[in-house]
Coordinates of C-alpha atoms in Angstrom, one line a residue:
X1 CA 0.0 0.0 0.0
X2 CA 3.0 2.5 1.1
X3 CA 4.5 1.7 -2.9
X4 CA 1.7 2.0 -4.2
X5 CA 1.3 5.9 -2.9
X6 CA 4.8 6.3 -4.2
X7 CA 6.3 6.3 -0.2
X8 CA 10.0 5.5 -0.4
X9 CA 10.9 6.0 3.0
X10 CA 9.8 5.5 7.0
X11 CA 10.6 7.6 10.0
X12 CA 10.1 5.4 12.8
X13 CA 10.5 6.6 16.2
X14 CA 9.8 5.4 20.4
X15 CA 6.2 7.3 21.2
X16 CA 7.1 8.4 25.0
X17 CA 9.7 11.5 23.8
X18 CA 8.1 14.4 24.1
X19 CA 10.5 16.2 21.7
X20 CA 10.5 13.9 18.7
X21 CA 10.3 15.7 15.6
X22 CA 8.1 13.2 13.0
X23 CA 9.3 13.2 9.6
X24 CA 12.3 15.1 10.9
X25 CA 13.8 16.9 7.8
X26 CA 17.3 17.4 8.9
X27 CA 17.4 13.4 9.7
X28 CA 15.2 12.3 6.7
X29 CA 17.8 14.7 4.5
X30 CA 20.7 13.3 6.0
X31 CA 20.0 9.8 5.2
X32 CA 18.3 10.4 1.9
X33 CA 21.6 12.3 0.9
X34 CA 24.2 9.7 2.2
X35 CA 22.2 7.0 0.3
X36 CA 21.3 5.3 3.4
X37 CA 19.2 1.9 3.6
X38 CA 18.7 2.8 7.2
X39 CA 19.4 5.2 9.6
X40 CA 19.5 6.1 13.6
X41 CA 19.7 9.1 15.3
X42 CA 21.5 9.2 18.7
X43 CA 22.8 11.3 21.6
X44 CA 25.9 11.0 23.6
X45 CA 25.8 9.1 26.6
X46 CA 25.8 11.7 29.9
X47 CA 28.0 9.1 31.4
X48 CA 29.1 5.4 31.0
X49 CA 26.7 4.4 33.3
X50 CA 23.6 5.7 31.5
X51 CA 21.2 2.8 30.8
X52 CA 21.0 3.0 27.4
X53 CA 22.2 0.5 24.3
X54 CA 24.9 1.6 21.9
X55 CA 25.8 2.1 18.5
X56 CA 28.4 -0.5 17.7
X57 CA 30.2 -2.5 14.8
X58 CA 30.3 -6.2 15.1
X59 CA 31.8 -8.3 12.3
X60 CA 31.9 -5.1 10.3
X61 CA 27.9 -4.9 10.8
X62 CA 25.9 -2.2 12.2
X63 CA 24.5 -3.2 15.4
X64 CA 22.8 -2.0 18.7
X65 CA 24.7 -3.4 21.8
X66 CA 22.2 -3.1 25.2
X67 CA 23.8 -1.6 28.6
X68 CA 24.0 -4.5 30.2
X69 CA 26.1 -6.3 27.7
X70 CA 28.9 -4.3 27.5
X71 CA 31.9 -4.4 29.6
X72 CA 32.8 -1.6 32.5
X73 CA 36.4 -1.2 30.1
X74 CA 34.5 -0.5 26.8
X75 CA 31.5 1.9 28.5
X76 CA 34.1 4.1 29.7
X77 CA 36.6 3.9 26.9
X78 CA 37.3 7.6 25.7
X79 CA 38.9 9.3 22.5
X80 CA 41.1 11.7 22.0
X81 CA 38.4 14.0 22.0
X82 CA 37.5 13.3 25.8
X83 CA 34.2 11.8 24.7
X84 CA 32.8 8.4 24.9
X85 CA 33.7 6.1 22.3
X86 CA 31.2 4.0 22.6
X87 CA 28.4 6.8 23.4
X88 CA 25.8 6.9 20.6
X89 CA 23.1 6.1 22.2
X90 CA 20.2 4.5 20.5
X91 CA 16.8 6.2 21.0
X92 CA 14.4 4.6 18.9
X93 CA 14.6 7.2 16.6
X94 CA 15.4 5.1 13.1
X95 CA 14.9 5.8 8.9
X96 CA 13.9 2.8 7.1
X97 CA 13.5 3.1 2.9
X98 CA 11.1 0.8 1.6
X99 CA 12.9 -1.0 -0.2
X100 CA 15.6 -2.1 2.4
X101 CA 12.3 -3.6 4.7
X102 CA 11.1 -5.1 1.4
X103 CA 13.8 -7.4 -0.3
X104 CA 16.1 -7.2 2.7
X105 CA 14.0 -7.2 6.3
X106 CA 11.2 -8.9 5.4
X107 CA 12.7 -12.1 4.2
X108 CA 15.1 -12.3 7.1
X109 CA 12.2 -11.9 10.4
X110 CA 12.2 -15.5 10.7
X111 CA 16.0 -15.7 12.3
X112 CA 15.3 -12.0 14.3
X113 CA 13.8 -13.4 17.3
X114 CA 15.1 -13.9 20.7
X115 CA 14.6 -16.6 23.8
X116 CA 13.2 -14.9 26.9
X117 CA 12.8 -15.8 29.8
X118 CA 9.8 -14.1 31.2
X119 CA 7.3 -14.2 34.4
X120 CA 4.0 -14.4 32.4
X121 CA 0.9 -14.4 34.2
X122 CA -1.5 -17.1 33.4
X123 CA -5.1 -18.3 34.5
X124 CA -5.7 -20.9 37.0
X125 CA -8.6 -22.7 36.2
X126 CA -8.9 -24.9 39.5
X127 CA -8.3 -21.9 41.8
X128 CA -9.8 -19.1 39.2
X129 CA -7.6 -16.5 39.2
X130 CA -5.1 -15.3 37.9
X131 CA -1.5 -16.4 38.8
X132 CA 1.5 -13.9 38.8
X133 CA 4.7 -15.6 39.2
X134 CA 7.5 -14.6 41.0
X135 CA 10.0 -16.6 39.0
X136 CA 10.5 -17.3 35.5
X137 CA 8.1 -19.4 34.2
X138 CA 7.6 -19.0 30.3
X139 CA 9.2 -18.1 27.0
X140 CA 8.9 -15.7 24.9
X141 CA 10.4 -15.0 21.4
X142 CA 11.2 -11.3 21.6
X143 CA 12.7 -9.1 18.5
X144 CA 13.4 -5.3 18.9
X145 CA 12.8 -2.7 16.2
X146 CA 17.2 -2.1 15.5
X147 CA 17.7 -5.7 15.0
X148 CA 17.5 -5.0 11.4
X149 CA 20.8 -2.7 11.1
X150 CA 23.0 -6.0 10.4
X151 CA 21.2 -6.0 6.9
X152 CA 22.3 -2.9 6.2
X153 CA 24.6 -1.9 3.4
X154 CA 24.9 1.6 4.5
X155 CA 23.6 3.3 7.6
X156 CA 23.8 6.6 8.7
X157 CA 23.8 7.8 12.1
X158 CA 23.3 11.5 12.8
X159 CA 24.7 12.6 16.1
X160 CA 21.9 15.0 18.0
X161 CA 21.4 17.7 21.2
X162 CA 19.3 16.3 24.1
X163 CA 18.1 19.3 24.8
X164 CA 16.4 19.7 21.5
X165 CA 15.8 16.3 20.8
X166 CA 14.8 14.1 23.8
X167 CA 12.5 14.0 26.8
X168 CA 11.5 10.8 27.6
X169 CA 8.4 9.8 29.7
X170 CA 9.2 6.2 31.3
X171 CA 8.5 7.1 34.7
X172 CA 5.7 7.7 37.6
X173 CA 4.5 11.4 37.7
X174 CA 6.8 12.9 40.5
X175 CA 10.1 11.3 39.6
X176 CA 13.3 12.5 39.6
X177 CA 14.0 11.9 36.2
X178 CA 12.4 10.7 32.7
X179 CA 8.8 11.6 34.1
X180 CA 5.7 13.4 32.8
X181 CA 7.2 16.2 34.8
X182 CA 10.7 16.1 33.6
X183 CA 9.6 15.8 29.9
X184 CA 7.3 19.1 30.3
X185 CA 9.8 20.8 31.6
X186 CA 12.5 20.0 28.5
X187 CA 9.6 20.7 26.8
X188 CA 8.8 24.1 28.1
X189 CA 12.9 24.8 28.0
X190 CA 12.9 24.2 23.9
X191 CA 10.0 26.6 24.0
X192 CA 11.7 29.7 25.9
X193 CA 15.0 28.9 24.2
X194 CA 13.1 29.4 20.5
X195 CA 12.0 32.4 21.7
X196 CA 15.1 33.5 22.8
X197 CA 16.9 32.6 19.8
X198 CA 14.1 34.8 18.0
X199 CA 15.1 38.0 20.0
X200 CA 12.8 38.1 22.6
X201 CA 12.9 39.0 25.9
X202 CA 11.4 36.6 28.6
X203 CA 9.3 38.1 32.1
X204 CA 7.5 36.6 34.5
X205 CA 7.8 33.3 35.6
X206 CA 10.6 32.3 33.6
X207 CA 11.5 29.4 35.2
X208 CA 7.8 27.9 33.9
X209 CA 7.3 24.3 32.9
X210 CA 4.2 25.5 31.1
X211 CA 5.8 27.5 28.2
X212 CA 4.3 26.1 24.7
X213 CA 5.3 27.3 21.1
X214 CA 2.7 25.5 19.0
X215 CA 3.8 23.0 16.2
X216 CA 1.1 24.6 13.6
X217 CA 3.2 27.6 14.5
X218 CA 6.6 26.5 14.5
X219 CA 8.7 22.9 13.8
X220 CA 12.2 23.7 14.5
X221 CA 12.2 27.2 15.8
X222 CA 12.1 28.9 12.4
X223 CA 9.0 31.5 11.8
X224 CA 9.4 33.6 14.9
X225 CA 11.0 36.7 13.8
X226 CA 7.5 38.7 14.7
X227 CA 8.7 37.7 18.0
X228 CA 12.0 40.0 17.7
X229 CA 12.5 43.0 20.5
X230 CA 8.9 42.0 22.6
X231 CA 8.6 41.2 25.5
X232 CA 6.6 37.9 26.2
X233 CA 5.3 36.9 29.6
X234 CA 5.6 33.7 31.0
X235 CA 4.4 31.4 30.7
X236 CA 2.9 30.9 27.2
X237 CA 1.4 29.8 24.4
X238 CA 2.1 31.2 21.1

């Protein structure tokens, strides 16, 4: 159906960041341009420790390696540079072209999946009820949305800012961190900082988690220049 509208490419992206940008231009260009079959966009790790998998090479394939399979030596490795060296971190933020999940994915989901070992819940008929298990009691075959970048021929990775581009909501209102409450607070930061950038000046409660620039009314921060020299109260909604 996607071929048949004359789509040739998929932006495909984790639903709980609150600063994804869909159909992301920059990162759509980018891949289009280096002739990509697939594509990720990351963000340096903040620290070795940060749980989150990796942008690797293994057997001179493109690969995702999870947190908890890489050694303490190799998450703190650094460059020259002073930065991680292995510190692109994966975000489920990924371009796909059709024609790569076509002749190349799509024939290969049989050998994609993964053993499990899960707790699964299951119904007891003799007791009716339901039965949570405290130990490991099923299997599941499992297969995650990257395990495709082996395939690839070429894939691009575009390097991003967190600020800009990530504010995750995995967490409980009223945590310290990747909460409703963090994410509307990076949120309302990309807002002000547009603004900003635009040349005006901020008042009032600047330090707002409620500060909004509208996506019908800007998508990157471009369009605000009626916003130069005024003074704008916070917080807003513009």
């Amino acid at each position: 159906d996607m071929k048949s509208k004359g789509i040739k490419y998929i932006h495909a992206f984790g639903v709980d960041n609150a600063l994804v940008k869909p159909a992301d231009p920059t990162f759509v260009g980018y891949c289009i341009q280096s002739n990509a079959d697939c594509g990720n966009k990351v963000l340096w790790k903040t620290s070795p420790g940060e749980k989150v998998g990796v942008v690797a090479s293994k057997g001179g394939k493109p690969c995702i390696v999870e947190y908890s399979d890489i050694s303490k030596e190799m998450s703190e490795r650094r460059g020259e540079d002073g930065r991680l060296v292995f510190g692109a971190g994966n975000i489920c933020n990924h371009f796909y072209t059709i024609d790569f999940l076509e002749n190349v994915v799509v024939p290969n989901l049989g050998n994609m999946y993964h053993v499990a070992r899960k707790k699964i819940p299951h119904y007891d008929a003799e007791k009716k009820e339901t039965v949570k298990p405290t130990s490991n009691n099923g299997i599941k075959l499992e297969s995650f949305i990257f395990d495709v970048f082996p395939l690839s021929v070429k894939m691009a990775v575009l390097d991003v800012e967190r600020k800009d581009e990530f504010a995750p909501v995995k967490n409980p209102p009223g945590t310290d961190s990747d909460s409703p409450d963090t994410a509307r607070m990076l949120f309302s930061n990309v807002a002000k900082d547009w603004l900003t950038k635009a040349g005006a000046t901020l008042v009032g409660d600047t330090k707002s988690d409620l500060c909004e620039v509208h996506p019908l009314t800007s998508y990157n921060g471009e369009g605000l220049e009626q916003w130069k020299g005024k003074t704008v109260n916070c917080p807003f909604t513009v």
